[in-house]
Amino acid sequence: MISKTISFLPLAFAVLLGACTEVPEDSGSSFASSRNATDNMSLPPAVLAEAISMPDAVWQRSAQLARYGHSFDKAFYQAAAQREAANIAALKQAFLDLGPGVDPEEAGRAAYVAYTYVAQLVVEYEIDSGALAHNTRVNFGTKPRGLCWHWAHDMDARLQRENFKTLEIHRAIANYDSIRLEHSTTILGRRGDSMENSLVLDPWRGAGELYWGLVREDGRYDWTERSKVFAWKKAQKAKQTGTPAF
């Protein structure tokens, strides 16, 4: 009986601490990036206008993904973009700084989508606490969604709808082979570049406040491509069960 209790403790603690393990589809502190701007008042009028202006088709693609009975209109996205205008402008510039070949229109659209869709997910996930506290509530069924891999999956799905030609989406996982809390994220970079030279887009760690920064400069997480992590997990499972990892 005691041995069974001891073997159960890691799982129990994982749930209480807000486990966030991502599995293959087939089987409140804020940590906003120091790069992120916060003061819209310092933006030149033209930059402010560009940050918050986007064709209706862009926000409509976000609205089409609404769930749990929510609906979002143009005013919602305009308000989110107005609030985050300085951050949108800064993120757009970060995409352009990745190197030549990044389309400025795509960079601006990606930044707009990242910030306004995070605002939508905050509502849908019912975020009202820090990341780990929210994880615990999701794991106990009192919140609908909002684990780190939920954020990563939904951001990935939304960005995919933009069909970027000069930007490329990656997925990554950190802490998969340690006792630390596993964490998933979406990464967006210049098409053809390595994941390490791309930008982490992580709304989870700040409970809905978007962190972004170069993968190689993320001091909190050491990221590995998701496909490599899944392959590693499959191999580990094969070792434990004694079955081939095809």
PDB file of C-alpha atoms in Angstrom:
ATOM      1  CA  MET A   1       0.000   0.000   0.000  1.00  0.00           C
ATOM      2  CA  ILE A   2       2.827   2.383   0.914  1.00  0.00           C
ATOM      3  CA  SER A   3       4.682   1.628  -2.327  1.00  0.00           C
ATOM      4  CA  LYS A   4       1.548   2.370  -4.340  1.00  0.00           C
ATOM      5  CA  THR A   5       1.122   5.683  -2.541  1.00  0.00           C
ATOM      6  CA  ILE A   6       4.741   6.633  -3.192  1.00  0.00           C
ATOM      7  CA  SER A   7       4.453   5.766  -6.883  1.00  0.00           C
ATOM      8  CA  PHE A   8       1.361   7.964  -7.129  1.00  0.00           C
ATOM      9  CA  LEU A   9       3.010  11.032  -5.602  1.00  0.00           C
ATOM     10  CA  PRO A  10       4.858  12.264  -8.751  1.00  0.00           C
ATOM     11  CA  LEU A  11       1.606  12.254 -10.722  1.00  0.00           C
ATOM     12  CA  ALA A  12      -0.290  13.959  -7.918  1.00  0.00           C
ATOM     13  CA  PHE A  13       2.351  16.676  -7.595  1.00  0.00           C
ATOM     14  CA  ALA A  14       2.444  17.116 -11.380  1.00  0.00           C
ATOM     15  CA  VAL A  15      -1.284  17.830 -11.423  1.00  0.00           C
ATOM     16  CA  LEU A  16      -1.117  20.159  -8.428  1.00  0.00           C
ATOM     17  CA  LEU A  17       1.788  22.055  -9.955  1.00  0.00           C
ATOM     18  CA  GLY A  18       0.020  22.450 -13.268  1.00  0.00           C
ATOM     19  CA  ALA A  19       1.377  19.703 -15.514  1.00  0.00           C
ATOM     20  CA  CYS A  20       1.677  20.774 -19.130  1.00  0.00           C
ATOM     21  CA  THR A  21       2.998  17.721 -20.986  1.00  0.00           C
ATOM     22  CA  GLU A  22       2.329  17.654 -24.711  1.00  0.00           C
ATOM     23  CA  VAL A  23       1.665  14.347 -26.426  1.00  0.00           C
ATOM     24  CA  PRO A  24       1.807  13.604 -30.160  1.00  0.00           C
ATOM     25  CA  GLU A  25      -1.517  14.002 -31.941  1.00  0.00           C
ATOM     26  CA  ASP A  26      -1.326  10.374 -32.888  1.00  0.00           C
ATOM     27  CA  SER A  27      -1.163   8.536 -29.836  1.00  0.00           C
ATOM     28  CA  GLY A  28       0.501  35.122 -11.702  1.00  0.00           C
ATOM     29  CA  SER A  29       3.821  36.426 -12.714  1.00  0.00           C
ATOM     30  CA  SER A  30       4.422  38.129 -16.007  1.00  0.00           C
ATOM     31  CA  PHE A  31       7.588  37.528 -17.997  1.00  0.00           C
ATOM     32  CA  ALA A  32       7.052  39.786 -21.002  1.00  0.00           C
ATOM     33  CA  SER A  33      10.073  40.228 -23.249  1.00  0.00           C
ATOM     34  CA  SER A  34      12.325  43.128 -22.372  1.00  0.00           C
ATOM     35  CA  ARG A  35      12.121  44.017 -26.052  1.00  0.00           C
ATOM     36  CA  ASN A  36       8.420  44.624 -25.817  1.00  0.00           C
ATOM     37  CA  ALA A  37       7.386  48.262 -25.947  1.00  0.00           C
ATOM     38  CA  THR A  38       4.602  49.518 -23.679  1.00  0.00           C
ATOM     39  CA  ASP A  39       4.037  53.181 -24.458  1.00  0.00           C
ATOM     40  CA  ASN A  40       1.766  53.911 -27.407  1.00  0.00           C
ATOM     41  CA  MET A  41       2.139  57.631 -26.764  1.00  0.00           C
ATOM     42  CA  SER A  42       5.719  57.529 -28.068  1.00  0.00           C
ATOM     43  CA  LEU A  43       4.713  56.034 -31.414  1.00  0.00           C
ATOM     44  CA  PRO A  44       4.658  58.329 -34.447  1.00  0.00           C
ATOM     45  CA  PRO A  45       1.071  58.632 -35.749  1.00  0.00           C
ATOM     46  CA  ALA A  46       1.905  56.774 -38.969  1.00  0.00           C
ATOM     47  CA  VAL A  47       3.414  53.829 -37.061  1.00  0.00           C
ATOM     48  CA  LEU A  48       0.463  53.718 -34.688  1.00  0.00           C
ATOM     49  CA  ALA A  49      -1.982  53.734 -37.583  1.00  0.00           C
ATOM     50  CA  GLU A  50      -0.093  50.936 -39.332  1.00  0.00           C
ATOM     51  CA  ALA A  51       0.030  48.783 -36.192  1.00  0.00           C
ATOM     52  CA  ILE A  52      -3.713  48.856 -35.643  1.00  0.00           C
ATOM     53  CA  SER A  53      -4.843  48.850 -39.281  1.00  0.00           C
ATOM     54  CA  MET A  54      -5.418  45.500 -40.951  1.00  0.00           C
ATOM     55  CA  PRO A  55      -7.798  44.217 -43.648  1.00  0.00           C
ATOM     56  CA  ASP A  56     -11.025  42.795 -42.282  1.00  0.00           C
ATOM     57  CA  ALA A  57     -10.108  39.372 -43.653  1.00  0.00           C
ATOM     58  CA  VAL A  58      -7.283  39.120 -41.108  1.00  0.00           C
ATOM     59  CA  TRP A  59      -9.345  39.573 -37.950  1.00  0.00           C
ATOM     60  CA  GLN A  60     -12.172  37.561 -39.496  1.00  0.00           C
ATOM     61  CA  ARG A  61      -9.833  34.552 -39.755  1.00  0.00           C
ATOM     62  CA  SER A  62      -9.317  34.840 -36.003  1.00  0.00           C
ATOM     63  CA  ALA A  63     -13.028  35.258 -35.311  1.00  0.00           C
ATOM     64  CA  GLN A  64     -13.784  32.099 -37.286  1.00  0.00           C
ATOM     65  CA  LEU A  65     -11.791  30.098 -34.737  1.00  0.00           C
ATOM     66  CA  ALA A  66     -13.864  31.265 -31.765  1.00  0.00           C
ATOM     67  CA  ARG A  67     -15.036  28.539 -29.383  1.00  0.00           C
ATOM     68  CA  TYR A  68     -17.049  27.954 -26.208  1.00  0.00           C
ATOM     69  CA  GLY A  69     -19.878  30.153 -27.435  1.00  0.00           C
ATOM     70  CA  HIS A  70     -17.783  33.301 -27.684  1.00  0.00           C
ATOM     71  CA  SER A  71     -17.969  35.667 -30.631  1.00  0.00           C
ATOM     72  CA  PHE A  72     -15.572  38.476 -31.502  1.00  0.00           C
ATOM     73  CA  ASP A  73     -16.289  41.483 -33.680  1.00  0.00           C
ATOM     74  CA  LYS A  74     -14.102  44.074 -35.371  1.00  0.00           C
ATOM     75  CA  ALA A  75     -14.297  46.353 -32.349  1.00  0.00           C
ATOM     76  CA  PHE A  76     -12.701  43.656 -30.168  1.00  0.00           C
ATOM     77  CA  TYR A  77      -9.649  43.329 -32.421  1.00  0.00           C
ATOM     78  CA  GLN A  78      -9.377  47.088 -32.900  1.00  0.00           C
ATOM     79  CA  ALA A  79      -9.335  47.576 -29.140  1.00  0.00           C
ATOM     80  CA  ALA A  80      -6.708  44.846 -28.679  1.00  0.00           C
ATOM     81  CA  ALA A  81      -4.531  46.298 -31.455  1.00  0.00           C
ATOM     82  CA  GLN A  82      -4.869  49.818 -30.048  1.00  0.00           C
ATOM     83  CA  ARG A  83      -3.834  48.578 -26.616  1.00  0.00           C
ATOM     84  CA  GLU A  84      -0.840  46.656 -27.992  1.00  0.00           C
ATOM     85  CA  ALA A  85       0.118  48.995 -30.846  1.00  0.00           C
ATOM     86  CA  ALA A  86       3.637  49.684 -29.566  1.00  0.00           C
ATOM     87  CA  ASN A  87       4.244  45.979 -29.001  1.00  0.00           C
ATOM     88  CA  ILE A  88       2.899  45.128 -32.462  1.00  0.00           C
ATOM     89  CA  ALA A  89       5.247  47.661 -34.031  1.00  0.00           C
ATOM     90  CA  ALA A  90       8.197  46.299 -32.028  1.00  0.00           C
ATOM     91  CA  LEU A  91       7.438  42.690 -32.954  1.00  0.00           C
ATOM     92  CA  LYS A  92       7.085  43.618 -36.617  1.00  0.00           C
ATOM     93  CA  GLN A  93      10.532  45.206 -36.513  1.00  0.00           C
ATOM     94  CA  ALA A  94      11.925  42.101 -34.809  1.00  0.00           C
ATOM     95  CA  PHE A  95      10.679  39.965 -37.697  1.00  0.00           C
ATOM     96  CA  LEU A  96      12.301  42.351 -40.174  1.00  0.00           C
ATOM     97  CA  ASP A  97      15.534  42.275 -38.173  1.00  0.00           C
ATOM     98  CA  LEU A  98      15.779  38.516 -38.759  1.00  0.00           C
ATOM     99  CA  GLY A  99      17.351  39.354 -42.110  1.00  0.00           C
ATOM    100  CA  PRO A 100      16.647  40.238 -45.721  1.00  0.00           C
ATOM    101  CA  GLY A 101      13.761  38.613 -47.513  1.00  0.00           C
ATOM    102  CA  VAL A 102      11.089  39.073 -44.848  1.00  0.00           C
ATOM    103  CA  ASP A 103       8.100  40.793 -46.424  1.00  0.00           C
ATOM    104  CA  PRO A 104       7.228  43.916 -44.351  1.00  0.00           C
ATOM    105  CA  GLU A 105       3.526  43.304 -44.932  1.00  0.00           C
ATOM    106  CA  GLU A 106       3.829  39.750 -43.624  1.00  0.00           C
ATOM    107  CA  ALA A 107       5.900  40.926 -40.661  1.00  0.00           C
ATOM    108  CA  GLY A 108       3.236  43.464 -39.713  1.00  0.00           C
ATOM    109  CA  ARG A 109       0.420  40.976 -40.224  1.00  0.00           C
ATOM    110  CA  ALA A 110       2.166  38.327 -38.139  1.00  0.00           C
ATOM    111  CA  ALA A 111       2.716  40.766 -35.283  1.00  0.00           C
ATOM    112  CA  TYR A 112      -0.900  41.946 -35.439  1.00  0.00           C
ATOM    113  CA  VAL A 113      -2.233  38.391 -35.441  1.00  0.00           C
ATOM    114  CA  ALA A 114       0.045  37.322 -32.586  1.00  0.00           C
ATOM    115  CA  TYR A 115      -1.136  40.053 -30.235  1.00  0.00           C
ATOM    116  CA  THR A 116      -4.804  40.207 -31.182  1.00  0.00           C
ATOM    117  CA  TYR A 117      -5.272  36.434 -31.209  1.00  0.00           C
ATOM    118  CA  VAL A 118      -3.647  36.145 -27.789  1.00  0.00           C
ATOM    119  CA  ALA A 119      -6.242  38.661 -26.587  1.00  0.00           C
ATOM    120  CA  GLN A 120      -8.940  36.381 -27.988  1.00  0.00           C
ATOM    121  CA  LEU A 121      -7.482  33.292 -26.311  1.00  0.00           C
ATOM    122  CA  VAL A 122      -7.332  35.083 -22.956  1.00  0.00           C
ATOM    123  CA  VAL A 123     -11.118  35.404 -23.155  1.00  0.00           C
ATOM    124  CA  GLU A 124     -11.703  31.866 -24.418  1.00  0.00           C
ATOM    125  CA  TYR A 125      -9.398  30.270 -21.853  1.00  0.00           C
ATOM    126  CA  GLU A 126     -10.875  32.400 -19.049  1.00  0.00           C
ATOM    127  CA  ILE A 127      -7.461  33.562 -17.880  1.00  0.00           C
ATOM    128  CA  ASP A 128      -7.704  35.240 -14.483  1.00  0.00           C
ATOM    129  CA  SER A 129      -4.620  33.936 -12.655  1.00  0.00           C
ATOM    130  CA  GLY A 130      -0.953  33.099 -13.166  1.00  0.00           C
ATOM    131  CA  ALA A 131       0.126  30.389 -15.581  1.00  0.00           C
ATOM    132  CA  LEU A 132       0.698  27.556 -13.090  1.00  0.00           C
ATOM    133  CA  ALA A 133      -2.485  28.320 -11.158  1.00  0.00           C
ATOM    134  CA  HIS A 134      -4.435  28.293 -14.408  1.00  0.00           C
ATOM    135  CA  ASN A 135      -2.831  24.983 -15.418  1.00  0.00           C
ATOM    136  CA  THR A 136      -4.032  23.440 -12.180  1.00  0.00           C
ATOM    137  CA  ARG A 137      -7.570  24.628 -12.836  1.00  0.00           C
ATOM    138  CA  VAL A 138      -7.500  23.207 -16.364  1.00  0.00           C
ATOM    139  CA  ASN A 139      -6.200  19.878 -15.060  1.00  0.00           C
ATOM    140  CA  PHE A 140      -8.998  19.780 -12.486  1.00  0.00           C
ATOM    141  CA  GLY A 141     -11.609  20.694 -15.107  1.00  0.00           C
ATOM    142  CA  THR A 142     -12.623  24.111 -13.778  1.00  0.00           C
ATOM    143  CA  LYS A 143     -11.162  26.009 -16.750  1.00  0.00           C
ATOM    144  CA  PRO A 144     -11.714  24.944 -20.371  1.00  0.00           C
ATOM    145  CA  ARG A 145      -8.241  25.338 -21.837  1.00  0.00           C
ATOM    146  CA  GLY A 146      -4.908  27.116 -21.364  1.00  0.00           C
ATOM    147  CA  LEU A 147      -2.106  24.610 -20.808  1.00  0.00           C
ATOM    148  CA  CYS A 148       1.093  25.647 -22.538  1.00  0.00           C
ATOM    149  CA  TRP A 149       0.564  23.251 -25.415  1.00  0.00           C
ATOM    150  CA  HIS A 150      -2.981  24.593 -25.879  1.00  0.00           C
ATOM    151  CA  TRP A 151      -1.507  28.052 -26.416  1.00  0.00           C
ATOM    152  CA  ALA A 152       1.128  26.619 -28.775  1.00  0.00           C
ATOM    153  CA  HIS A 153      -1.359  24.547 -30.772  1.00  0.00           C
ATOM    154  CA  ASP A 154      -3.879  27.356 -31.125  1.00  0.00           C
ATOM    155  CA  MET A 155      -1.252  29.965 -32.047  1.00  0.00           C
ATOM    156  CA  ASP A 156       0.182  27.544 -34.606  1.00  0.00           C
ATOM    157  CA  ALA A 157      -3.253  26.863 -36.107  1.00  0.00           C
ATOM    158  CA  ARG A 158      -4.034  30.576 -36.316  1.00  0.00           C
ATOM    159  CA  LEU A 159      -0.713  31.556 -37.897  1.00  0.00           C
ATOM    160  CA  GLN A 160      -1.032  28.716 -40.413  1.00  0.00           C
ATOM    161  CA  ARG A 161      -4.179  30.395 -41.755  1.00  0.00           C
ATOM    162  CA  GLU A 162      -2.123  33.374 -42.945  1.00  0.00           C
ATOM    163  CA  ASN A 163      -0.186  31.270 -45.495  1.00  0.00           C
ATOM    164  CA  PHE A 164       3.023  33.237 -45.006  1.00  0.00           C
ATOM    165  CA  LYS A 165       5.513  33.049 -47.866  1.00  0.00           C
ATOM    166  CA  THR A 166       8.540  34.659 -46.205  1.00  0.00           C
ATOM    167  CA  LEU A 167       7.932  33.486 -42.622  1.00  0.00           C
ATOM    168  CA  GLU A 168       8.042  29.912 -41.329  1.00  0.00           C
ATOM    169  CA  ILE A 169       6.350  28.347 -38.295  1.00  0.00           C
ATOM    170  CA  HIS A 170       8.154  25.969 -35.945  1.00  0.00           C
ATOM    171  CA  ARG A 171       7.028  24.115 -32.831  1.00  0.00           C
ATOM    172  CA  ALA A 172       9.294  23.404 -29.878  1.00  0.00           C
ATOM    173  CA  ILE A 173       9.326  21.837 -26.428  1.00  0.00           C
ATOM    174  CA  ALA A 174      11.572  22.549 -23.432  1.00  0.00           C
ATOM    175  CA  ASN A 175      12.337  20.502 -20.300  1.00  0.00           C
ATOM    176  CA  TYR A 176      11.123  17.264 -21.879  1.00  0.00           C
ATOM    177  CA  ASP A 177      13.997  15.218 -20.414  1.00  0.00           C
ATOM    178  CA  SER A 178      14.203  16.727 -16.939  1.00  0.00           C
ATOM    179  CA  ILE A 179      12.132  16.944 -13.762  1.00  0.00           C
ATOM    180  CA  ARG A 180      11.225  20.538 -14.585  1.00  0.00           C
ATOM    181  CA  LEU A 181       7.779  21.362 -15.958  1.00  0.00           C
ATOM    182  CA  GLU A 182       7.649  20.559 -19.666  1.00  0.00           C
ATOM    183  CA  HIS A 183       6.767  23.560 -21.804  1.00  0.00           C
ATOM    184  CA  SER A 184       5.609  23.928 -25.417  1.00  0.00           C
ATOM    185  CA  THR A 185       5.633  26.967 -27.682  1.00  0.00           C
ATOM    186  CA  THR A 186       5.163  28.265 -31.211  1.00  0.00           C
ATOM    187  CA  ILE A 187       8.123  29.824 -33.003  1.00  0.00           C
ATOM    188  CA  LEU A 188       8.033  32.040 -36.078  1.00  0.00           C
ATOM    189  CA  GLY A 189      11.033  32.992 -38.171  1.00  0.00           C
ATOM    190  CA  ARG A 190      12.355  33.843 -41.589  1.00  0.00           C
ATOM    191  CA  ARG A 191      11.606  31.083 -44.083  1.00  0.00           C
ATOM    192  CA  GLY A 192      14.577  28.796 -44.484  1.00  0.00           C
ATOM    193  CA  ASP A 193      16.262  29.883 -41.254  1.00  0.00           C
ATOM    194  CA  SER A 194      16.949  27.514 -38.381  1.00  0.00           C
ATOM    195  CA  MET A 195      14.619  27.460 -35.406  1.00  0.00           C
ATOM    196  CA  GLU A 196      17.407  28.927 -33.249  1.00  0.00           C
ATOM    197  CA  ASN A 197      17.427  32.084 -35.392  1.00  0.00           C
ATOM    198  CA  SER A 198      13.661  32.539 -35.112  1.00  0.00           C
ATOM    199  CA  LEU A 199      11.373  34.211 -32.567  1.00  0.00           C
ATOM    200  CA  VAL A 200       9.652  32.453 -29.676  1.00  0.00           C
ATOM    201  CA  LEU A 201       5.987  33.484 -29.383  1.00  0.00           C
ATOM    202  CA  ASP A 202       4.974  32.387 -25.887  1.00  0.00           C
ATOM    203  CA  PRO A 203       1.807  33.739 -24.244  1.00  0.00           C
ATOM    204  CA  TRP A 204       1.688  31.006 -21.584  1.00  0.00           C
ATOM    205  CA  ARG A 205       4.513  32.093 -19.271  1.00  0.00           C
ATOM    206  CA  GLY A 206       2.919  35.503 -18.767  1.00  0.00           C
ATOM    207  CA  ALA A 207      -0.640  34.113 -18.495  1.00  0.00           C
ATOM    208  CA  GLY A 208      -1.767  35.860 -21.663  1.00  0.00           C
ATOM    209  CA  GLU A 209       0.925  38.538 -21.879  1.00  0.00           C
ATOM    210  CA  LEU A 210       2.931  37.650 -24.972  1.00  0.00           C
ATOM    211  CA  TYR A 211       6.630  36.973 -24.507  1.00  0.00           C
ATOM    212  CA  TRP A 212       8.743  37.076 -27.650  1.00  0.00           C
ATOM    213  CA  GLY A 213      12.445  36.921 -28.335  1.00  0.00           C
ATOM    214  CA  LEU A 214      15.079  34.997 -30.252  1.00  0.00           C
ATOM    215  CA  VAL A 215      15.166  31.294 -29.429  1.00  0.00           C
ATOM    216  CA  ARG A 216      18.883  31.422 -28.685  1.00  0.00           C
ATOM    217  CA  GLU A 217      18.406  34.354 -26.297  1.00  0.00           C
ATOM    218  CA  ASP A 218      15.576  32.853 -24.252  1.00  0.00           C
ATOM    219  CA  GLY A 219      17.200  32.635 -20.846  1.00  0.00           C
ATOM    220  CA  ARG A 220      14.335  30.722 -19.310  1.00  0.00           C
ATOM    221  CA  TYR A 221      13.931  27.792 -21.701  1.00  0.00           C
ATOM    222  CA  ASP A 222      16.208  25.616 -23.817  1.00  0.00           C
ATOM    223  CA  TRP A 223      14.071  24.750 -26.830  1.00  0.00           C
ATOM    224  CA  THR A 224      14.151  21.553 -28.907  1.00  0.00           C
ATOM    225  CA  GLU A 225      12.173  20.929 -32.095  1.00  0.00           C
ATOM    226  CA  ARG A 226       8.924  19.174 -31.259  1.00  0.00           C
ATOM    227  CA  SER A 227       9.471  16.430 -33.853  1.00  0.00           C
ATOM    228  CA  LYS A 228      12.784  15.523 -32.181  1.00  0.00           C
ATOM    229  CA  VAL A 229      11.136  15.455 -28.756  1.00  0.00           C
ATOM    230  CA  PHE A 230       8.364  13.172 -29.986  1.00  0.00           C
ATOM    231  CA  ALA A 231      10.943  10.854 -31.549  1.00  0.00           C
ATOM    232  CA  TRP A 232      12.848  10.765 -28.242  1.00  0.00           C
ATOM    233  CA  LYS A 233       9.671  10.010 -26.291  1.00  0.00           C
ATOM    234  CA  LYS A 234       8.774   7.230 -28.695  1.00  0.00           C
ATOM    235  CA  ALA A 235      12.217   5.694 -28.283  1.00  0.00           C
ATOM    236  CA  GLN A 236      11.976   5.937 -24.492  1.00  0.00           C
ATOM    237  CA  LYS A 237       8.581   4.250 -24.546  1.00  0.00           C
ATOM    238  CA  ALA A 238       9.968   1.487 -26.758  1.00  0.00           C
ATOM    239  CA  LYS A 239      12.771   0.879 -24.266  1.00  0.00           C
ATOM    240  CA  GLN A 240      10.317   0.609 -21.397  1.00  0.00           C
ATOM    241  CA  THR A 241       7.934  -1.730 -23.194  1.00  0.00           C
ATOM    242  CA  GLY A 242      10.507  -3.649 -25.172  1.00  0.00           C
ATOM    243  CA  THR A 243       8.819  -2.912 -28.493  1.00  0.00           C
ATOM    244  CA  PRO A 244      10.591  -1.583 -31.599  1.00  0.00           C
ATOM    245  CA  ALA A 245      10.390   2.217 -32.163  1.00  0.00           C
ATOM    246  CA  PHE A 246       9.416   2.274 -35.835  1.00  0.00           C
TER     247      PHE A 246
END
